[in-house]
Every structure is written in structure tokens, then in C-alpha cells.
Amino acid sequence: MATIKAFTAAGEAGADIAFDDAQLTLEKGAQAVKDAVTAIRNAMRAGTACTKGKGEVAGSNKKPWKQKGTGNARAGFRQSPVWRGGGVAHGPKPRDFEQKLNKKVWKLAFKRALSEKIAAGEIIVVSEFKFEAPKTKLMAKLLKDLGVDRSAVIIQKEVDDTVLLVTSNLPRIDYSTAQALDVYTLMANKTLVCDQAGFDALMARMAK
């Protein structure tokens, strides 16, 4: 039986949440997680690197010198890749790095990644995020009270502008809704800090 730490809005410890191990997906999905993370990271690539081939470099087709009798190596044109200022042989061109995965793989990857977080005790549930003013130091204090000293992602069911503001300037702290949370963000952050509504939304998504 896995347990999930629960806290009040003030950062005080509450009753832990028991989680049935039978609901976890730990026996399969490791490859799906790898494929999902690779696909997400590849989709982040700009794919704008571009070089000119020998046919695209400006210049005439005039032979630099005659074929024989000069003592130089024979050369046909100045745009050759072996010349300085010439074209690039097999250089990069703009391309789309996006990889396609089917829906079952995405779902399995999410379930496996979230199950690992639950099994490792790396999820914290706060009853609600409630701040007197949109000040970053208030969120920093709450995270310190929760024992979060490494990278974390704040999870809510719906976007709360105040919570988003107090989170945006904190280093190594991400923000996401339960529905928008992806496998890469799950794996890249040590801890998930959810409010109760966000945690319920995560569980509903995991159960689908």
C-alpha cells in the first residue's frame, strides 16, 4: 500500500492518503516512457539548421586553373566542399523532428511515469493553494514547509492566475494543469505538488 503525503493550505501535515498498489502500473511501460520522452524532446527542437550545398553557393562554374601543367591538384570549381567558402557536403537542412506515437503508448507512458512517482512517495497533496497576495516568497515558504528542496511541478485542475504568478519566478519549479501534464515534465521534476482538485483530476486521468 503506497502512501501520499497530505498537507493543509498552511503547510501543516495532515492525514496521509493511502493508495492501493493494484492501481499502479509498474510491471510494463518502461519503453513507452522512453519513447514518449524522446518524442516530446524531439518536438521541442527548432529544426532550423541549414547549410548550403555546392550547387547553392554563389560563384561561376569557371575552372580555377587548367587541368595539367601547373603542379596544383586538379580542380573543377570553387564551390567544391573541399575549398574554403565552398558548399557543405551532406550538411543539415530544415526539417521536422516530430515523432508520432499512438494514443495507447501515450496513455501507458503517463500511467507508468505517474505510478513511479506514487510508489516513490514523490507526490504531495495540499488541500488548496491559498495566498494572501500574489507574492513569490509565499509560494517559496510553502514549498519549504512541505520539504520541497529540489525541482518540482505545481499541479492544479484549472489554471489559477495567482498560483501561476507566485510560481513563475521560482527556479526549478514548473506549473501545469492535470490534463496538460506530460510525461517529460513528470520525469524531469523530482516532486509533484498538487492541490486536492488537481490530484483528483490526475487520478481520474490515470484511471481512463
mmCIF file of C-alpha atoms in Angstrom:
data_model
loop_
_atom_site.group_PDB
_atom_site.id
_atom_site.type_symbol
_atom_site.label_atom_id
_atom_site.label_comp_id
_atom_site.label_asym_id
_atom_site.label_seq_id
_atom_site.Cartn_x
_atom_site.Cartn_y
_atom_site.Cartn_z
ATOM 1 C CA MET A 1 0.000 0.000 0.000
ATOM 2 C CA ALA A 2 1.563 3.281 -1.140
ATOM 3 C CA THR A 3 1.043 6.442 0.883
ATOM 4 C CA ILE A 4 0.851 10.016 -0.343
ATOM 5 C CA LYS A 5 1.759 12.870 1.975
ATOM 6 C CA ALA A 6 -1.037 15.376 2.580
ATOM 7 C CA PHE A 7 -0.804 18.921 3.981
ATOM 8 C CA THR A 8 -3.097 21.798 4.780
ATOM 9 C CA ALA A 9 -3.038 25.096 2.872
ATOM 10 C CA ALA A 10 -0.780 26.457 5.622
ATOM 11 C CA GLY A 11 1.792 23.705 5.083
ATOM 12 C CA GLU A 12 0.897 21.695 8.174
ATOM 13 C CA ALA A 13 0.974 17.903 7.963
ATOM 14 C CA GLY A 14 -2.371 16.166 7.574
ATOM 15 C CA ALA A 15 -3.548 12.588 7.273
ATOM 16 C CA ASP A 16 -1.646 10.621 4.617
ATOM 17 C CA ILE A 17 -3.594 9.303 1.632
ATOM 18 C CA ALA A 18 -3.494 5.529 1.165
ATOM 19 C CA PHE A 19 -3.157 4.341 -2.422
ATOM 20 C CA ASP A 20 -3.865 0.775 -3.492
ATOM 21 C CA ASP A 21 -0.835 -0.781 -5.223
ATOM 22 C CA ALA A 22 -3.179 -2.648 -7.552
ATOM 23 C CA GLN A 23 -3.927 0.668 -9.275
ATOM 24 C CA LEU A 24 -0.279 1.230 -10.126
ATOM 25 C CA THR A 25 1.261 0.320 -13.484
ATOM 26 C CA LEU A 26 4.814 -0.763 -12.713
ATOM 27 C CA GLU A 27 5.226 -4.078 -14.493
ATOM 28 C CA LYS A 28 5.128 -2.588 -18.002
ATOM 29 C CA GLY A 29 5.509 0.697 -19.826
ATOM 30 C CA ALA A 30 9.217 1.464 -19.352
ATOM 31 C CA GLN A 31 9.811 1.531 -23.110
ATOM 32 C CA ALA A 32 6.677 3.620 -23.601
ATOM 33 C CA VAL A 33 8.060 6.221 -21.170
ATOM 34 C CA LYS A 34 11.364 6.334 -23.060
ATOM 35 C CA ASP A 35 9.591 6.692 -26.411
ATOM 36 C CA ALA A 36 7.304 9.430 -25.069
ATOM 37 C CA VAL A 37 10.164 11.450 -23.571
ATOM 38 C CA THR A 38 12.156 11.123 -26.796
ATOM 39 C CA ALA A 39 9.157 12.238 -28.872
ATOM 40 C CA ILE A 40 8.493 15.259 -26.640
ATOM 41 C CA ARG A 41 12.128 16.353 -26.633
ATOM 42 C CA ASN A 42 12.365 15.954 -30.409
ATOM 43 C CA ALA A 43 9.220 18.053 -30.839
ATOM 44 C CA MET A 44 10.979 20.834 -28.906
ATOM 45 C CA ARG A 45 13.761 21.017 -31.487
ATOM 46 C CA ALA A 46 13.578 24.001 -33.836
ATOM 47 C CA GLY A 47 14.878 22.055 -36.825
ATOM 48 C CA THR A 48 16.077 25.296 -38.460
ATOM 49 C CA ALA A 49 19.758 24.403 -39.015
ATOM 50 C CA CYS A 50 20.605 25.000 -42.660
ATOM 51 C CA THR A 51 23.760 24.840 -44.779
ATOM 52 C CA LYS A 52 24.371 25.414 -48.481
ATOM 53 C CA GLY A 53 25.414 22.616 -50.785
ATOM 54 C CA LYS A 54 27.889 23.099 -53.618
ATOM 55 C CA GLY A 55 25.068 23.890 -56.021
ATOM 56 C CA GLU A 56 23.735 26.682 -53.785
ATOM 57 C CA VAL A 57 26.967 28.594 -53.114
ATOM 58 C CA ALA A 58 27.378 31.743 -55.214
ATOM 59 C CA GLY A 59 30.065 31.619 -57.885
ATOM 60 C CA SER A 60 30.724 30.807 -61.515
ATOM 61 C CA ASN A 61 31.433 27.424 -62.997
ATOM 62 C CA LYS A 62 34.784 28.620 -64.324
ATOM 63 C CA LYS A 63 37.673 26.223 -63.790
ATOM 64 C CA PRO A 64 40.166 27.828 -61.321
ATOM 65 C CA TRP A 65 43.195 26.778 -63.390
ATOM 66 C CA LYS A 66 43.948 24.491 -66.260
ATOM 67 C CA GLN A 67 43.831 20.755 -65.672
ATOM 68 C CA LYS A 68 47.506 19.987 -66.238
ATOM 69 C CA GLY A 69 50.868 21.634 -66.083
ATOM 70 C CA THR A 70 50.510 23.892 -63.017
ATOM 71 C CA GLY A 71 51.630 21.447 -60.348
ATOM 72 C CA ASN A 72 48.387 22.042 -58.437
ATOM 73 C CA ALA A 73 45.818 19.401 -57.750
ATOM 74 C CA ARG A 74 43.133 19.389 -60.401
ATOM 75 C CA ALA A 75 40.065 21.456 -59.524
ATOM 76 C CA GLY A 76 36.785 21.893 -61.349
ATOM 77 C CA PHE A 77 35.023 24.737 -59.490
ATOM 78 C CA ARG A 78 35.454 26.939 -56.452
ATOM 79 C CA GLN A 79 32.178 25.793 -54.825
ATOM 80 C CA SER A 80 33.687 22.381 -54.051
ATOM 81 C CA PRO A 81 33.208 21.263 -50.406
ATOM 82 C CA VAL A 82 36.991 20.802 -50.072
ATOM 83 C CA TRP A 83 37.560 24.529 -50.629
ATOM 84 C CA ARG A 84 37.224 27.244 -48.016
ATOM 85 C CA GLY A 85 33.980 29.100 -48.729
ATOM 86 C CA GLY A 86 32.633 26.173 -50.705
ATOM 87 C CA GLY A 87 29.485 24.169 -50.112
ATOM 88 C CA VAL A 88 28.919 21.744 -47.239
ATOM 89 C CA ALA A 89 28.761 18.061 -48.075
ATOM 90 C CA HIS A 90 25.730 16.334 -46.526
ATOM 91 C CA GLY A 91 25.040 19.320 -44.251
ATOM 92 C CA PRO A 92 21.831 19.839 -42.250
ATOM 93 C CA LYS A 93 18.667 21.205 -43.837
ATOM 94 C CA PRO A 94 15.485 22.480 -42.137
ATOM 95 C CA ARG A 95 13.408 19.522 -41.024
ATOM 96 C CA ASP A 96 10.642 18.485 -38.670
ATOM 97 C CA PHE A 97 11.839 16.208 -35.859
ATOM 98 C CA GLU A 98 8.333 15.311 -34.694
ATOM 99 C CA GLN A 99 7.731 11.638 -33.939
ATOM 100 C CA LYS A 100 4.313 10.035 -33.979
ATOM 101 C CA LEU A 101 3.181 7.713 -31.195
ATOM 102 C CA ASN A 102 -0.224 6.129 -30.957
ATOM 103 C CA LYS A 103 -2.634 7.029 -28.154
ATOM 104 C CA LYS A 104 -2.163 3.740 -26.299
ATOM 105 C CA VAL A 105 1.575 4.361 -25.981
ATOM 106 C CA TRP A 106 0.999 7.902 -24.655
ATOM 107 C CA LYS A 107 -1.517 6.643 -22.076
ATOM 108 C CA LEU A 108 0.701 3.769 -20.963
ATOM 109 C CA ALA A 109 3.716 6.083 -20.646
ATOM 110 C CA PHE A 110 1.743 8.527 -18.491
ATOM 111 C CA LYS A 111 0.400 5.769 -16.231
ATOM 112 C CA ARG A 112 3.859 4.252 -15.774
ATOM 113 C CA ALA A 113 5.545 7.599 -15.032
ATOM 114 C CA LEU A 114 2.835 8.652 -12.561
ATOM 115 C CA SER A 115 2.842 5.218 -10.917
ATOM 116 C CA GLU A 116 6.581 5.509 -10.316
ATOM 117 C CA LYS A 117 6.076 8.888 -8.643
ATOM 118 C CA ILE A 118 3.373 7.468 -6.373
ATOM 119 C CA ALA A 119 5.413 4.363 -5.490
ATOM 120 C CA ALA A 120 8.458 6.507 -4.697
ATOM 121 C CA GLY A 121 6.454 8.848 -2.463
ATOM 122 C CA GLU A 122 7.248 11.843 -4.647
ATOM 123 C CA ILE A 123 3.722 13.274 -4.734
ATOM 124 C CA ILE A 124 2.496 15.823 -2.186
ATOM 125 C CA VAL A 125 -1.154 16.859 -1.877
ATOM 126 C CA VAL A 126 -2.081 20.239 -0.416
ATOM 127 C CA SER A 127 -5.721 20.866 0.452
ATOM 128 C CA GLU A 128 -5.622 24.082 -1.585
ATOM 129 C CA PHE A 129 -3.259 26.823 -2.699
ATOM 130 C CA LYS A 130 -4.353 29.950 -0.886
ATOM 131 C CA PHE A 131 -2.239 33.099 -0.804
ATOM 132 C CA GLU A 132 -2.999 36.499 0.697
ATOM 133 C CA ALA A 133 -1.219 38.232 -2.189
ATOM 134 C CA PRO A 134 0.486 37.149 -5.422
ATOM 135 C CA LYS A 135 3.982 37.133 -3.914
ATOM 136 C CA THR A 136 6.664 34.630 -4.891
ATOM 137 C CA LYS A 137 8.022 34.450 -1.345
ATOM 138 C CA LEU A 138 4.702 32.988 -0.131
ATOM 139 C CA MET A 139 4.975 30.025 -2.504
ATOM 140 C CA ALA A 140 8.671 29.653 -1.648
ATOM 141 C CA LYS A 141 7.796 29.475 2.052
ATOM 142 C CA LEU A 142 5.038 26.912 1.420
ATOM 143 C CA LEU A 143 7.388 24.687 -0.590
ATOM 144 C CA LYS A 144 9.988 24.932 2.158
ATOM 145 C CA ASP A 145 7.366 23.901 4.735
ATOM 146 C CA LEU A 146 6.451 20.949 2.502
ATOM 147 C CA GLY A 147 10.082 19.852 2.385
ATOM 148 C CA VAL A 148 10.484 20.508 -1.343
ATOM 149 C CA ASP A 149 14.158 21.330 -1.879
ATOM 150 C CA ARG A 150 14.594 20.142 -5.455
ATOM 151 C CA SER A 151 12.782 20.545 -8.769
ATOM 152 C CA ALA A 152 9.004 20.299 -8.579
ATOM 153 C CA VAL A 153 5.887 20.866 -10.669
ATOM 154 C CA ILE A 154 2.751 22.500 -9.259
ATOM 155 C CA ILE A 155 -0.428 20.753 -10.433
ATOM 156 C CA GLN A 156 -3.968 22.170 -10.450
ATOM 157 C CA LYS A 157 -7.180 21.134 -12.144
ATOM 158 C CA GLU A 158 -7.667 24.558 -13.730
ATOM 159 C CA VAL A 159 -5.210 27.427 -14.168
ATOM 160 C CA ASP A 160 -5.225 29.797 -11.205
ATOM 161 C CA ASP A 161 -3.619 33.111 -12.204
ATOM 162 C CA THR A 162 -2.473 33.871 -8.662
ATOM 163 C CA VAL A 163 -0.758 30.495 -8.243
ATOM 164 C CA LEU A 164 0.786 30.842 -11.696
ATOM 165 C CA LEU A 165 2.198 34.263 -10.760
ATOM 166 C CA VAL A 166 3.728 33.141 -7.458
ATOM 167 C CA THR A 167 5.285 30.139 -9.197
ATOM 168 C CA SER A 168 6.658 31.691 -12.376
ATOM 169 C CA ASN A 169 9.758 33.290 -10.824
ATOM 170 C CA LEU A 170 10.849 30.309 -8.762
ATOM 171 C CA PRO A 171 13.851 28.419 -10.189
ATOM 172 C CA ARG A 172 13.344 24.712 -10.998
ATOM 173 C CA ILE A 173 9.585 24.981 -10.325
ATOM 174 C CA ASP A 174 7.163 24.236 -13.187
ATOM 175 C CA TYR A 175 3.414 24.741 -13.367
ATOM 176 C CA SER A 176 0.809 22.642 -15.171
ATOM 177 C CA THR A 177 -2.801 21.583 -15.114
ATOM 178 C CA ALA A 178 -3.582 17.913 -14.545
ATOM 179 C CA GLN A 179 -4.814 17.497 -18.107
ATOM 180 C CA ALA A 180 -1.824 19.232 -19.719
ATOM 181 C CA LEU A 181 0.829 17.421 -17.672
ATOM 182 C CA ASP A 182 3.094 15.381 -19.960
ATOM 183 C CA VAL A 183 5.489 12.517 -19.379
ATOM 184 C CA TYR A 184 8.618 14.627 -19.868
ATOM 185 C CA THR A 185 7.555 17.142 -17.192
ATOM 186 C CA LEU A 186 6.750 14.234 -14.878
ATOM 187 C CA MET A 187 10.171 12.688 -15.324
ATOM 188 C CA ALA A 188 12.123 15.967 -15.325
ATOM 189 C CA ASN A 189 10.855 17.068 -11.898
ATOM 190 C CA LYS A 190 11.571 15.344 -8.618
ATOM 191 C CA THR A 191 8.289 16.145 -6.856
ATOM 192 C CA LEU A 192 4.667 16.710 -7.827
ATOM 193 C CA VAL A 193 2.831 19.189 -5.585
ATOM 194 C CA CYS A 194 -0.918 19.076 -6.213
ATOM 195 C CA ASP A 195 -3.910 20.697 -4.650
ATOM 196 C CA GLN A 196 -6.769 18.318 -3.861
ATOM 197 C CA ALA A 197 -8.706 19.100 -7.042
ATOM 198 C CA GLY A 198 -5.572 18.685 -9.149
ATOM 199 C CA PHE A 199 -4.757 15.351 -7.526
ATOM 200 C CA ASP A 200 -8.301 14.073 -8.124
ATOM 201 C CA ALA A 201 -8.036 15.135 -11.768
ATOM 202 C CA LEU A 202 -4.722 13.268 -12.090
ATOM 203 C CA MET A 203 -6.241 10.117 -10.631
ATOM 204 C CA ALA A 204 -9.221 10.391 -12.997
ATOM 205 C CA ARG A 205 -6.859 10.746 -15.943
ATOM 206 C CA MET A 206 -4.805 7.784 -14.751
ATOM 207 C CA ALA A 207 -7.925 5.601 -14.402
ATOM 208 C CA LYS A 208 -9.029 6.141 -18.025
#
